C-alpha angles and dihedrals in degrees: 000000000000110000110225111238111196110194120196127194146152110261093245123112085240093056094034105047104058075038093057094047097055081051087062097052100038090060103062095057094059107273124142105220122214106178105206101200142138128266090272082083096079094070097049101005089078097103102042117123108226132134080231154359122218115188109210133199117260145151140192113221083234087130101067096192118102097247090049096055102043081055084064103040085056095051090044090052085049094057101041085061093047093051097044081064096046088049098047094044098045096036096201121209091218130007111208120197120201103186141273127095084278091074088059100076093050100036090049092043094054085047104054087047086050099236120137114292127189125181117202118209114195096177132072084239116060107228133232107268097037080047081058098043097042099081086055114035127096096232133017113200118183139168101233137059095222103056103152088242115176139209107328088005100092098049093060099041127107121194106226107144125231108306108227125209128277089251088056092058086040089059095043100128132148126271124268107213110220101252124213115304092351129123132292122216113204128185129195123181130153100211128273089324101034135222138272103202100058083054086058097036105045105055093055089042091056086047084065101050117112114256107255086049097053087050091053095051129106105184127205113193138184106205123171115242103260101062100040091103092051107041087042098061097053082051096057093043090052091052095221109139117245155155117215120172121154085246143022114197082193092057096131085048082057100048086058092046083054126100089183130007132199120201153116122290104230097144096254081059093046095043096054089049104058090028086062093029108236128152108239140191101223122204110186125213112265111212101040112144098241104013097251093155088059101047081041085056104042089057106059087037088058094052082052100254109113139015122232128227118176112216097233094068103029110112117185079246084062105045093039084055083052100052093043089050090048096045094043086061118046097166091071084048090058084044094050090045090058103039080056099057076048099079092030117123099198086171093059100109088051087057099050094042090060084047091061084038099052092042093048091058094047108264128151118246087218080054092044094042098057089048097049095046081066090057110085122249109247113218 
């Protein structure tokens, strides 16, 4: 009889695409996939191989006022009804979580009714909703080791890693390192919805460029609607060669493409980039709640593959500086690219998937856990 997966995640690229590749490798042994998410998934949710998709009601209490938060409350009761249906109709042999206030509804809902429940945490900082759902959930799986984790937690997580799509391990290829006088090829992307600062602080920062750098670049950049037009024209009059488009579906194509990316440091970024090895400037997002780009950041900074610049402080003079000393040595490039596949877990998605596996058929995460410590980690 085919087991019943539902899968729940935030409708974000960063939710849904470790999401989407569990999804992958779930199918082929023998797993039916219902995804539970929000309307966002509609702009990024469009490959993933489920029988269905159920968008569910749900709310952050980023509005304070009363009114505010008895909006989201409401939205939140609303989807919990409408999860504890979902649940009891399809009677799913595990529930995963992958993060955001949408995976609340479902998660809760599989609790309350006592079936198997697992939360994924791709950041070093375990973020709000799985925080919520960890005391209670049957399995905890993260990427890090050092997942602040408390009380109960520990004993039922598993380190996997994020798991990364079908089309990231597809486009795993080995670093080119620039030669002399050739071109560059520069990406800069700010996750699923992009980002608007890299729209106002590229285009000054390329100004600054000395001039036989700005002739060598080829330059890949993700820019929000709004400001195309805009961002398009300096570079034209700047003469530097580039793409820009609000989304590439071929983004991982285009990190291996890459002989430096700039970009932000949420985990499904961060995962893409050491999976396919790729030295990176990371900007982390500023005003995340707890600082999980940072930590995201610093990490792969500390193992040497990236170099961190916080937003706050980062001028177009600065970054510009960045980008000359980094093309002007490509042989830290090449050291960077492969400090980054370094840290990489292209098997992540394997790991998790015999987690589900393992949970589905009633085994114990204490049990899972031993067992996996004696599998090697692979870098």
């Amino acid at each position: 009889m085919t087991r019943t997966i539902l899968i729940a995640a935030g409708g974000t690229g960063g939710h849904l695409f470790p999401a989407e590749s569990l999804a992958h490798a779930l199918a082929p042994r023998g797993f039916d996939i219902h995804l539970a998410t929000d309307h966002r998934a509609n702009n990024y949710g469009s490959e993933f191989p489920a029988r269905e998709i159920h968008i569910i009601a749900s709310a952050t209490f980023g509005d304070r006022s009363p009114l505010g938060l008895a909006k989201s409350a409401a939205n939140l009761a609303r989807g919990e009804v409408q999860s504890l249906s979902l649940v009891r109709r399809l009677d799913p042999a595990v529930t995963i979580g992958f993060g955001g206030y949408p995976t609340l509804p479902p998660l809760v809902a599989a609790w309350l009714t006592k079936r198997p429940t697992i939360v994924h945490e791709a950041n070093a900082v375990m973020g709000r909703a799985n925080r919520f759902l960890a005391p209670r959930v049957t399995a905890i799986a993260t990427t890090f080791k050092d997942t602040g984790l408390m009380g109960s937690g520990a004993a039922r997580a598993v380190v996997t890693g994020n798991p990364v799509r079908p089309k990231v391990l597809a486009a795993v290829a080995p670093y080119r390192e620039p030669t002399e006088g050739g071109k560059i090829d520069l990406l800069v992307f700010g996750g699923s919805q992009g980002a608007r600062v890299f729209g106002d602080l590229m285009p000054p920062a390329l100004e600054k460029l000395p001039s036989d750098v700005a002739a060598r670049l080829h330059l890949v950049q993700q820019v929000r609607p709004e400001d195309m037009e805009r961002v398009g024209a300096v570079y034209a009059r700047l003469g530097i060669e580039h793409a820009i488009a609000p989304f590439f579906v071929d983004l991982p194509d285009r990190i291996a493409n890459a002989h430096l990316v700039v970009c932000r440091s949420g985990a499904s970024s961060v995962a893409e980039l050491t999976v396919i090895g790729r030295p990176s400037i990371l900007v982390p997002l500023p005003h995340a709640l707890d600082n999980d780009q940072k930590t995201n950041a610093l990490g792969l900074e500390r193992a040497g593959g990236a170099i961190m610049a916080e937003q706050a402080s980062l001028t177009p003079a600065k970054m510009a500086d960045l980008i000359t000393g980094l093309v002007r040595a490509p042989e830290r490039l090449s050291a960077m690219a492969a400090a980054a596949r370094g840290e990489g877990r292209p098997d992540a998605v394997e790991r998790l998937a015999d987690l589900v596996e393992f949970i589905a058929s009633g085994g114990k995460p204490a049990d899972f856990a031993s067992s996996f410590a004696s599998r090697e980690l692979r870098p």
